Tab-separated table of C-alpha atoms in Angstrom:
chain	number	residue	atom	x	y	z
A	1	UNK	CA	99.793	80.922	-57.127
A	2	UNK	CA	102.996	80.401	-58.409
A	3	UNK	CA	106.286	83.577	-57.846
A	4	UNK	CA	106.156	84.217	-61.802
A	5	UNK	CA	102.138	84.937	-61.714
A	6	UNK	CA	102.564	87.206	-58.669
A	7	UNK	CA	105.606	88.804	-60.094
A	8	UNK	CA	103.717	89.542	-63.105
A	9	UNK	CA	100.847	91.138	-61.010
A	10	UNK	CA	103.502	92.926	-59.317
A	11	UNK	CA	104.616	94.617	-62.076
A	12	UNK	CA	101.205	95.642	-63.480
A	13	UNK	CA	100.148	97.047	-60.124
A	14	UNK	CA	103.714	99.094	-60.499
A	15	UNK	CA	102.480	100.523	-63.735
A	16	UNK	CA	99.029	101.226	-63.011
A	17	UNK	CA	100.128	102.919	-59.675
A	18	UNK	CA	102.801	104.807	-61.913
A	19	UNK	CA	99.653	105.933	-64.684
A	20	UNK	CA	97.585	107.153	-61.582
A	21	UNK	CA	100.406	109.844	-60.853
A	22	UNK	CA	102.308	107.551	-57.213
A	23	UNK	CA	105.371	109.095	-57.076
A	24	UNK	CA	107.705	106.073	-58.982
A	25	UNK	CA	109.901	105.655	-56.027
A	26	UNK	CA	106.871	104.835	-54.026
A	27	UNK	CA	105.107	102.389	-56.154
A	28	UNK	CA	108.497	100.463	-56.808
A	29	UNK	CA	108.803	100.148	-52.855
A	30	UNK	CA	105.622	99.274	-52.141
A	31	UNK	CA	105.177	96.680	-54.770
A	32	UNK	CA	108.890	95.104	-53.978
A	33	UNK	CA	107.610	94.927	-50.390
A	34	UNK	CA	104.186	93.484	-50.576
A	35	UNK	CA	105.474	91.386	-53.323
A	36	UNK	CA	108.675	89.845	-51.654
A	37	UNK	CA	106.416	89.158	-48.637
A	38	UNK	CA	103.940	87.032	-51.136
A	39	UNK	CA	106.717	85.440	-52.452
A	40	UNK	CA	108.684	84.493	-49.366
A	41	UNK	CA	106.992	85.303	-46.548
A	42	UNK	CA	105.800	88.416	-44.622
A	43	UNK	CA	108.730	88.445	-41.949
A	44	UNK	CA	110.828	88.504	-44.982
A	45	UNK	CA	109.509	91.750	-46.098
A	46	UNK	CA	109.601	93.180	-42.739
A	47	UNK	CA	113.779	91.848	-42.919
A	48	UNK	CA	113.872	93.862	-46.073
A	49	UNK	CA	112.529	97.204	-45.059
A	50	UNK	CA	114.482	97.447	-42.014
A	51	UNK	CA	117.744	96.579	-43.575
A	52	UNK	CA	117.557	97.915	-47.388
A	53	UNK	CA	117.705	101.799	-46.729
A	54	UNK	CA	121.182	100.930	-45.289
A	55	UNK	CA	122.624	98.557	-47.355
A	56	UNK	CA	121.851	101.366	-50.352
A	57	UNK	CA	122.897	104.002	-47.996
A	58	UNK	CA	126.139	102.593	-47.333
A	59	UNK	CA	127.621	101.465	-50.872
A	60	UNK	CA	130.599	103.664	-51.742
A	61	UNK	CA	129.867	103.847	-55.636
A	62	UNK	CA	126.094	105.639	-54.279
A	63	UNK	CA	127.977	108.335	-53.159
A	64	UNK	CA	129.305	109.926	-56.296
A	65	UNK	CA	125.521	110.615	-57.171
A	66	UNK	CA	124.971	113.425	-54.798
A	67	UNK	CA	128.663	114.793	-55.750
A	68	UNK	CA	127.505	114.847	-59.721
A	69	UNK	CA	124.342	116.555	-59.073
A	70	UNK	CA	126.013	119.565	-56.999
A	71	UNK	CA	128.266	119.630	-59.960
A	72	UNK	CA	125.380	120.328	-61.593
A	73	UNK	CA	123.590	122.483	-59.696
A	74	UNK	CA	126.666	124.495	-59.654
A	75	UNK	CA	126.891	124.996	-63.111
A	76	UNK	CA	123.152	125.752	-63.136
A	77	UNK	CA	123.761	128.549	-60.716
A	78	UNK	CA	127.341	130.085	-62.110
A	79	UNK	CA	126.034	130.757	-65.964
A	80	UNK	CA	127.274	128.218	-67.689
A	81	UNK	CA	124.511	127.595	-69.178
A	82	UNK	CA	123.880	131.372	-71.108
A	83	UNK	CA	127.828	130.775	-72.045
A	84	UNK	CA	127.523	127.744	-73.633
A	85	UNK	CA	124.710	128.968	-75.660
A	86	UNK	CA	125.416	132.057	-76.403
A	87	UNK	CA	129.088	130.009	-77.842
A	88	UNK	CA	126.936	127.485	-79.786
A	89	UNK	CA	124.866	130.279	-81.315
A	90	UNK	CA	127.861	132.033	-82.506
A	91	UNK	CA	129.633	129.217	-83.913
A	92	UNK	CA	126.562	128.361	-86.182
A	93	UNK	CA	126.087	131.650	-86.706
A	94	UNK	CA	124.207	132.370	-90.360
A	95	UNK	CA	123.096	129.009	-90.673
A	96	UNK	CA	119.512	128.692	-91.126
A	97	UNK	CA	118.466	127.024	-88.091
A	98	UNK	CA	121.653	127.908	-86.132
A	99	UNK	CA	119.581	128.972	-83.148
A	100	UNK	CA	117.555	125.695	-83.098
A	101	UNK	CA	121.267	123.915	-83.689
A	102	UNK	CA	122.924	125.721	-80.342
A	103	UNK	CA	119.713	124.851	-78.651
A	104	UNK	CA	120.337	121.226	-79.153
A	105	UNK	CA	123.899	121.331	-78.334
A	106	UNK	CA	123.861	123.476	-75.549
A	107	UNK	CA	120.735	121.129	-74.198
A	108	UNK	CA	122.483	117.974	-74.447
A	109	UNK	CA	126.138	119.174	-72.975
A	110	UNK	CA	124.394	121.073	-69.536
A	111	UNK	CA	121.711	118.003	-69.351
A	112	UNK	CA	124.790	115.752	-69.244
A	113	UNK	CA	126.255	117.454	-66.251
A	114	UNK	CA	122.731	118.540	-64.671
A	115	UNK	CA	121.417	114.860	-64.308
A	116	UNK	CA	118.086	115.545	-65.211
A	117	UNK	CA	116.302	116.939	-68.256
A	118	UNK	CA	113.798	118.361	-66.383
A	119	UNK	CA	116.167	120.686	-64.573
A	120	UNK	CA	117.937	121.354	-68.136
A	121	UNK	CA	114.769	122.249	-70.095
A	122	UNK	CA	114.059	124.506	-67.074
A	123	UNK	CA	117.613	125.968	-67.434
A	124	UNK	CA	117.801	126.408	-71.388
A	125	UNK	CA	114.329	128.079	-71.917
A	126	UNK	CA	115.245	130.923	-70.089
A	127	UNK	CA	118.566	131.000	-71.400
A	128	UNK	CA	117.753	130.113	-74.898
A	129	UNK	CA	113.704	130.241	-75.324
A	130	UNK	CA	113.961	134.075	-75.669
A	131	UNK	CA	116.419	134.475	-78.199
A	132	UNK	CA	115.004	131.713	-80.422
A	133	UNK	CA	111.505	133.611	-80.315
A	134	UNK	CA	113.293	136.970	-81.086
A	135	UNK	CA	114.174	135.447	-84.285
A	136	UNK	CA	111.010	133.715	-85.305
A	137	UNK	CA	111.125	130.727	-84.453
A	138	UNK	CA	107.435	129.505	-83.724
A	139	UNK	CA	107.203	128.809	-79.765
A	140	UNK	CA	106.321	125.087	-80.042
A	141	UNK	CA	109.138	124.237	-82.438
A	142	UNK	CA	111.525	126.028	-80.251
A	143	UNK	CA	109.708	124.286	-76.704
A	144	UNK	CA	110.225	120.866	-79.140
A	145	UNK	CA	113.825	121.829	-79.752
A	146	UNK	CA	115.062	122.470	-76.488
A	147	UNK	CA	112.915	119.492	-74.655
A	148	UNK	CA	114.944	117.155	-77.506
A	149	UNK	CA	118.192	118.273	-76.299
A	150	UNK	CA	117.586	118.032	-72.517
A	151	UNK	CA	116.816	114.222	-73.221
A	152	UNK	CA	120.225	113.643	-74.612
A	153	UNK	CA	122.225	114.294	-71.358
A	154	UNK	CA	121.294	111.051	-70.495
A	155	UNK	CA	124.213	109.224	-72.562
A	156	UNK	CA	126.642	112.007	-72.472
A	157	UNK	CA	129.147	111.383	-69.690
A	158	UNK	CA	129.071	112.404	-67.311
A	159	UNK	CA	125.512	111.766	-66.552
A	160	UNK	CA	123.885	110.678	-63.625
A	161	UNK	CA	121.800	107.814	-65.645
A	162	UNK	CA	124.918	105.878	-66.954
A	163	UNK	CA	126.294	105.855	-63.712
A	164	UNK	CA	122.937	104.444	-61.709
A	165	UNK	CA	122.776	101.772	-64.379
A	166	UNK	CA	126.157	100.855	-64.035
A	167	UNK	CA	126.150	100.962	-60.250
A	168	UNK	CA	122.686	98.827	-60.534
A	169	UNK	CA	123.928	96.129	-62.728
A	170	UNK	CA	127.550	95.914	-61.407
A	171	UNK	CA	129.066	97.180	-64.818
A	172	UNK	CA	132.075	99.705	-64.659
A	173	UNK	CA	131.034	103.525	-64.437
A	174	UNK	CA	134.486	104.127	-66.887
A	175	UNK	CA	133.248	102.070	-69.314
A	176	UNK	CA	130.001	103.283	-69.467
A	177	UNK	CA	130.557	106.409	-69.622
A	178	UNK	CA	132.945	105.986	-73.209
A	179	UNK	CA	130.094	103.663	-74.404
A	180	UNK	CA	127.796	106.259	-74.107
A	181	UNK	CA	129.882	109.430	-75.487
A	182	UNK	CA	129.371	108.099	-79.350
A	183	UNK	CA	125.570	107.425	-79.583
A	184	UNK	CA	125.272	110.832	-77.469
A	185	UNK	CA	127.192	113.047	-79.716
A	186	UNK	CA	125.561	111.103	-82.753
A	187	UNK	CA	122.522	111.956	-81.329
A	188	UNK	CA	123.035	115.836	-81.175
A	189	UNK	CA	124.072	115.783	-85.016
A	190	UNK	CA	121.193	113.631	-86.036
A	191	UNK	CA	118.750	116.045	-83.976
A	192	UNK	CA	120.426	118.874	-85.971
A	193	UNK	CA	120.464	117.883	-89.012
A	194	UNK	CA	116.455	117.273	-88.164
A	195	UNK	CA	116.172	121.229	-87.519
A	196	UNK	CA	117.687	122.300	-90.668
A	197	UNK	CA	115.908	119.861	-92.662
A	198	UNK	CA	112.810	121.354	-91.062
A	199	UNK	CA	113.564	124.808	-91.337
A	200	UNK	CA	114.130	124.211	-95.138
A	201	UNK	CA	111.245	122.504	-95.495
A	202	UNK	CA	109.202	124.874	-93.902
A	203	UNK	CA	110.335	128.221	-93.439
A	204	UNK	CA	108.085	129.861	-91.682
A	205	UNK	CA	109.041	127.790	-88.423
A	206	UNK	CA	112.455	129.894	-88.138
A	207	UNK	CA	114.529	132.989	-89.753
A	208	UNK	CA	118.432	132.624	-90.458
A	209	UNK	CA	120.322	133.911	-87.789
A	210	UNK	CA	122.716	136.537	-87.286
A	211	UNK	CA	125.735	135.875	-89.878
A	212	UNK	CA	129.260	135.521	-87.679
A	213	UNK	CA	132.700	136.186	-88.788
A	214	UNK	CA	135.527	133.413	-88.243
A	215	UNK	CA	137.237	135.889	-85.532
A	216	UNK	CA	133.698	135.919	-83.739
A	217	UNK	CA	133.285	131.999	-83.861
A	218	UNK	CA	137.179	131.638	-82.563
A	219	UNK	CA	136.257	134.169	-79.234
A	220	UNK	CA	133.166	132.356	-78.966
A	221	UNK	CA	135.172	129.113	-78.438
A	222	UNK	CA	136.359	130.727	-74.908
A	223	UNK	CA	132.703	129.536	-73.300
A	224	UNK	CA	133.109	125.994	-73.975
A	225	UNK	CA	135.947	126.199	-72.254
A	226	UNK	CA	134.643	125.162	-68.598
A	227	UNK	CA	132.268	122.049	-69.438
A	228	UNK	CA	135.096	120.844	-71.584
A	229	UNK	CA	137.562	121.393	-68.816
A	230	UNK	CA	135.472	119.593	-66.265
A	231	UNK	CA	134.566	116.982	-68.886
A	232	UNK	CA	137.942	116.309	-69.746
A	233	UNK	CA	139.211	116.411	-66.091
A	234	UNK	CA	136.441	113.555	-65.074
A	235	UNK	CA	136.639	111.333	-68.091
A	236	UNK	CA	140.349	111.679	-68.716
A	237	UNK	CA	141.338	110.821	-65.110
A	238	UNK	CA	138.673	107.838	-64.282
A	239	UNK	CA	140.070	106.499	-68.475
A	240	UNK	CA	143.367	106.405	-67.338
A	241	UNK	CA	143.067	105.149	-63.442
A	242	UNK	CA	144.008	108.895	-61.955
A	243	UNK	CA	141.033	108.607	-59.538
A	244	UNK	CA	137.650	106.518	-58.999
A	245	UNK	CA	133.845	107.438	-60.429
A	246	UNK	CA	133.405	108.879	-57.120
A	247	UNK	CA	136.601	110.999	-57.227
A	248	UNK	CA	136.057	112.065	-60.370
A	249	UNK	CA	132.375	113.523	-59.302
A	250	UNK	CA	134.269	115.234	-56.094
A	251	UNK	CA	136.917	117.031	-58.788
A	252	UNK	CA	134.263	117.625	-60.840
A	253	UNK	CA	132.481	119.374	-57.868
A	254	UNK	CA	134.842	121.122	-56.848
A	255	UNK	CA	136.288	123.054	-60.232
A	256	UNK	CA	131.914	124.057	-60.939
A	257	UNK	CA	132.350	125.337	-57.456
A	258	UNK	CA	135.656	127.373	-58.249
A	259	UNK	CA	133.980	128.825	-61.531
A	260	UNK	CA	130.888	129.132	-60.079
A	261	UNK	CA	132.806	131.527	-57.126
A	262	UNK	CA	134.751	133.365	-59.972
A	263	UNK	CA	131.740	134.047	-61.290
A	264	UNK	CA	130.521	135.479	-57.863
A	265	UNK	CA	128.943	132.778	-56.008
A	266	UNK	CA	129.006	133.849	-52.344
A	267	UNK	CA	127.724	132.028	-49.335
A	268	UNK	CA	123.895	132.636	-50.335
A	269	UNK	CA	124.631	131.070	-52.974
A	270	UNK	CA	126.235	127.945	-51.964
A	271	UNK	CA	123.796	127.648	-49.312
A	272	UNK	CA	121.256	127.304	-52.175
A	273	UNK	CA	123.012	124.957	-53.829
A	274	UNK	CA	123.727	122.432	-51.350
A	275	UNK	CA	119.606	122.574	-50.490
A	276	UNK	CA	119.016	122.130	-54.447
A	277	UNK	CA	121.559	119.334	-54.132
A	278	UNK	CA	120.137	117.512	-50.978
A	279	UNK	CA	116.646	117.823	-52.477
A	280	UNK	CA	117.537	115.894	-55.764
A	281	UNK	CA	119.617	113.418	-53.972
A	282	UNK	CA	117.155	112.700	-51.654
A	283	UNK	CA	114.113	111.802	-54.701
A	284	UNK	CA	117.551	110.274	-56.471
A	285	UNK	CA	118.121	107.451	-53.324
A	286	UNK	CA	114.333	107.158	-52.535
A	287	UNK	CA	114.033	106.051	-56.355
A	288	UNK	CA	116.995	103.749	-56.144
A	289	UNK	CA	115.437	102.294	-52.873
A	290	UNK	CA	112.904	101.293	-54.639
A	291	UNK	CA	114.413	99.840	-57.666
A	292	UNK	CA	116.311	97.338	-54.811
A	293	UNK	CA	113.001	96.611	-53.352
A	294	UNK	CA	111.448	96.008	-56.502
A	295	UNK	CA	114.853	94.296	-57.853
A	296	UNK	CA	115.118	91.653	-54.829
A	297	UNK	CA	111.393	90.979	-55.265
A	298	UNK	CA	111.307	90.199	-59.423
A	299	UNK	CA	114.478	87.818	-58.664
A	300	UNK	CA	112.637	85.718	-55.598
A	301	UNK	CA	109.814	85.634	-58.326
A	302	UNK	CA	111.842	84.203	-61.074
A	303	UNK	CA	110.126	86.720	-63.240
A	304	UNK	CA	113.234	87.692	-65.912
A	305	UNK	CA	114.773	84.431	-65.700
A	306	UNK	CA	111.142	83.242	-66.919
A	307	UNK	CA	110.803	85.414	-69.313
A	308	UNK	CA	114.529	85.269	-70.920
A	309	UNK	CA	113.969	81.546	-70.939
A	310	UNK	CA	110.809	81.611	-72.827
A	311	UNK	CA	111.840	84.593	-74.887
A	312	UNK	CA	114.632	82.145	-76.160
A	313	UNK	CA	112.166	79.438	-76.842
A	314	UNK	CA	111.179	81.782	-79.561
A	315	UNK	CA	111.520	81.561	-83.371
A	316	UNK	CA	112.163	85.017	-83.337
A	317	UNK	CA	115.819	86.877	-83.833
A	318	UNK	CA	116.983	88.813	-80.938
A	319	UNK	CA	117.390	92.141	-82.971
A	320	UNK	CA	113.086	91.672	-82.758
A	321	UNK	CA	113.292	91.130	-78.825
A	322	UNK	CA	115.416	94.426	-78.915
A	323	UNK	CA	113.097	96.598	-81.218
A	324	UNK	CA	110.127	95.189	-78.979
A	325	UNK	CA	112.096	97.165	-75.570
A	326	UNK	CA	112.604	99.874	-77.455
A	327	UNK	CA	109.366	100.720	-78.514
A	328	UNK	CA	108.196	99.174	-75.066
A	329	UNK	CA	110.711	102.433	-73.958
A	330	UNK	CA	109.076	104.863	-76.552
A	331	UNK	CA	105.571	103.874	-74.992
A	332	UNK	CA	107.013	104.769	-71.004
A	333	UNK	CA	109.237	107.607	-72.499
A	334	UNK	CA	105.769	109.609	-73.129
A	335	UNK	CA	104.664	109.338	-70.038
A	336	UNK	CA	107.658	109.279	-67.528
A	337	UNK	CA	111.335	111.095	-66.898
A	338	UNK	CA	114.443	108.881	-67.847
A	339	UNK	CA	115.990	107.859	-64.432
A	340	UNK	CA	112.664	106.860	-63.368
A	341	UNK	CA	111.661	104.599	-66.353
A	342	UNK	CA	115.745	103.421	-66.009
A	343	UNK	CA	115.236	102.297	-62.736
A	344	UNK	CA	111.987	100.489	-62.885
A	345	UNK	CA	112.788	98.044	-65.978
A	346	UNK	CA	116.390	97.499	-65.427
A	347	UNK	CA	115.609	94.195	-62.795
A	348	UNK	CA	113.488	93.245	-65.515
A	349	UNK	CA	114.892	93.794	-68.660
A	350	UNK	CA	118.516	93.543	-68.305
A	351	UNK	CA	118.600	89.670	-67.073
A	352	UNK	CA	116.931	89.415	-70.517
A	353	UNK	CA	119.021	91.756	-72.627
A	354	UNK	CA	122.404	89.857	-71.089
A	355	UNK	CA	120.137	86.238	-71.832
A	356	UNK	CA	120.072	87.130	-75.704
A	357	UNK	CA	123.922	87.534	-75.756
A	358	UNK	CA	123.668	91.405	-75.758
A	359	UNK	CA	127.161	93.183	-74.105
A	360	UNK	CA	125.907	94.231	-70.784
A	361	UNK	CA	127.757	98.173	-71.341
C-alpha cells in the first residue's frame, strides 16, 4: 500500500473518530502515531512518542500561549466583560438593534483576548443575554447573536488562533496578527449591519433600545478603555520591535492582572485563575501535540504534496480550490470549535494553499 493511500485512510479514521465525539487532540495523536509507524516503521513511532511532547514543550514561541490565555482569564474574572458591553450598548444607544449591535462587538473584542469562543459565549450571555431579553429580543436571535460574535475573536489580535497558526507554519505572529485585524473588524460591521437589517425586516425579533445622549455615549467611552489599552500595548510594541509575541502576552498578562486587582481580585481569585489557566493550556498543548503527530505523519505520507500536485494538474482556477476549503471549513465549522478544526487541516491544507501561489499570512 503505498504512504498517500494510508495517509488518506489516516485522515478519514481522524474524522470519523472526531464525528464519534474522541476528544480531537486524541484522535490527531493516535492517528499520527499508528500512521507514521505504517509509513516508516513501528520503532519510528515509538522514536516519535517519546521525543515529541518535548520538542513541543520546549519551543519558546509555545510559551506565549499559556501567557494569552491568563490574560484572558483575567479579564474574564475582573468585569471587563459587563464594561465593555454595557459601553457598546450605550454608544448605539436608540438604534434599533443596538443591543444585538453591542452584543456583536462586545463578543468579538473579549473572544479576541479570551482565546476561545466557547469561554466568550459563556461570558457574554450572562453579561449580555439578560438585557437583550429585557428588551424583547426573542431568545434564539439573541443566543444566534452572541454565538456570532464569540466566533470572531478568532482573527482579532490578539487571539490565540493566529498565533498557533503562525507558530505551526513558521509565519511571523506580528504579521499575523495586522493581517487579521481588517477582515476581523469587517466582520463585526458586516454581522451588524445583518442585525439591523433583520430587526427591520422583522420586528418582532427586537424593540429599539434605550435612546442615549452624546454626553452619555462620551462617559461610556471610559470602558473601552482597558481592552484598548492592552490591545494597543501588545500590538503597538511587537509592530514596532519593543518586545517579542511572547513578551507581548507577559505585558499583556500582567496589566489584566493589575485591572483585574483594582477591581478587587485577591488571592482567591488569582488562585482561580491560574487553575482556569493551567486547565486550558493543558487541552491547548495536548491539541497541538497532536497536530505535530498528525503533521510529521501526513508529510512521511506525501499526502499534501500529492494532493497540491494533482490539484495543479487541474483545469480549474485556484479561486475554485479556495471556495472548495472554505465550504470544506463551513461543513467542520458545524460540528467542531475553531482551534480544533485549525489544527487538524493546517498539515494538510496549507502545503496546498502556499502550492496555488496563495501568501502564506
Amino acid at each position: 500500500m503505498s504512504p498517500e493511500i494510508i495517509g488518506a485512510i489516516g485522515l478519514l479514521c481522524m474524522i470519523a473518530m472526531v464525528m464519534l465525539r474522541v476528544p480531537v487532540a486524541l484522535a490527531m495523536l493516535g492517528v499520527g502515531l499508528v500512521g507514521f509507524g505504517a509509513v516508516t516503521a513501528p520503532i519510528g513511532a515509538v522514536q516519535m512518542l517519546k521525543d515529541l511532547p518535548v520538542d513541543v514543550l520546549a519551543k519558546y514561541d509555545f510559551s506565549a500561549i499559556p501567557l494569552f490565555i491568563l490574560m484572558g482569564v483575567f479579564a474574564s474574572h475582573s468585569g471587563m466583560a459587563g464594561k465593555l458591553f454595557d459601553a457598546t450598548r450605550t454608544i448605539f444607544g436608540g438604534v434599533r438593534g443596538s443591543l444585538g449591535i453591542a452584543g456583536i462587538g462586545s463578543s468579538g473584542i473579549f473572544a479576541s483576548i479570551s482565546g476561545s469562543s466557547l469561554a466568550t459565549a459563556s461570558t457574554m450571555t450572562k453579561v449580555a443575554l439578560p438585557q437583550m431579553e429585557k428588551y424583547g429580543y426573542q431568545p434564539g436571535f439573541a443566543c444566534g447573536i452572541l454565538a456570532a460574535g464569540g466566533t470572531l475573536g478568532i482573527m482579532i489580535p490578539p487571539s490565540i488562533a493566529l498565533l498557533v497558526y503562525a507558530i505551526l507554519t513558521q509565519q511571523s505572529v506580528g504579521d499575523m496578527f495586522i493581517a487579521g485585524f481588517l477582515p476581523g473588524i469587517l466582520g463585526m460591521v458586516m454581522y451588524s449591519i445583518t442585525v439591523m437589517i433583520m430587526v427591520r425586516w422583522k420586528p418582532h425579533l427586537a424593540q429599539r433600545g434605550e435612546s442615549t445622549s452624546w454626553k452619555q455615549k462620551l462617559i461610556s467611552l471610559t470602558g473601552l478603555i482597558p481592552f484598548s489599552f492592552i490591545f494597543i500595548v501588545i500590538i503597538a510594541g511587537i509592530f514596532f520591535g519593543l518586545f517579542t509575541p511572547t513578551e507581548g502576552a507577559a505585558v499583556g498578562a500582567f496589566v489584566s492582572w493589575a485591572y483585574a486587582f483594582a477591581k478587587g481580585m485577591r488571592m482567591k481569585g488569582l488562585k482561580q485563575s491560574l487553575i482556569e489557566t493551567l486547565a486550558l493550556s493543558a487541552v491547548v498543548f495536548f491539541m497541538l501535540l497532536g497536530a505535530e503527530a498528525l503533521g510529521y505523519f501526513i508529510s512521511v505520507s506525501r499526502l499534501s504534496y500529492s494532493l497540491a500536485t494533482w490539484i495543479g494538474t487541474l483545469a480549474v482556477s485556484p479561486m475554485v480550490v479556495l471556495i472548495c476549503i472554505l465550504i470544506m471549513y463551513f461543513l467542520l465549522g458545524l460540528f467542531m470549535d475553531a482551534l480544533a478544526m485549525l489544527v487538524i487541516t493546517i498539515p494538510v491544507v496549507f502545503p496546498i494553499i502556499v502550492a496555488l501561489g496563495y501568501d502564506p499570512v
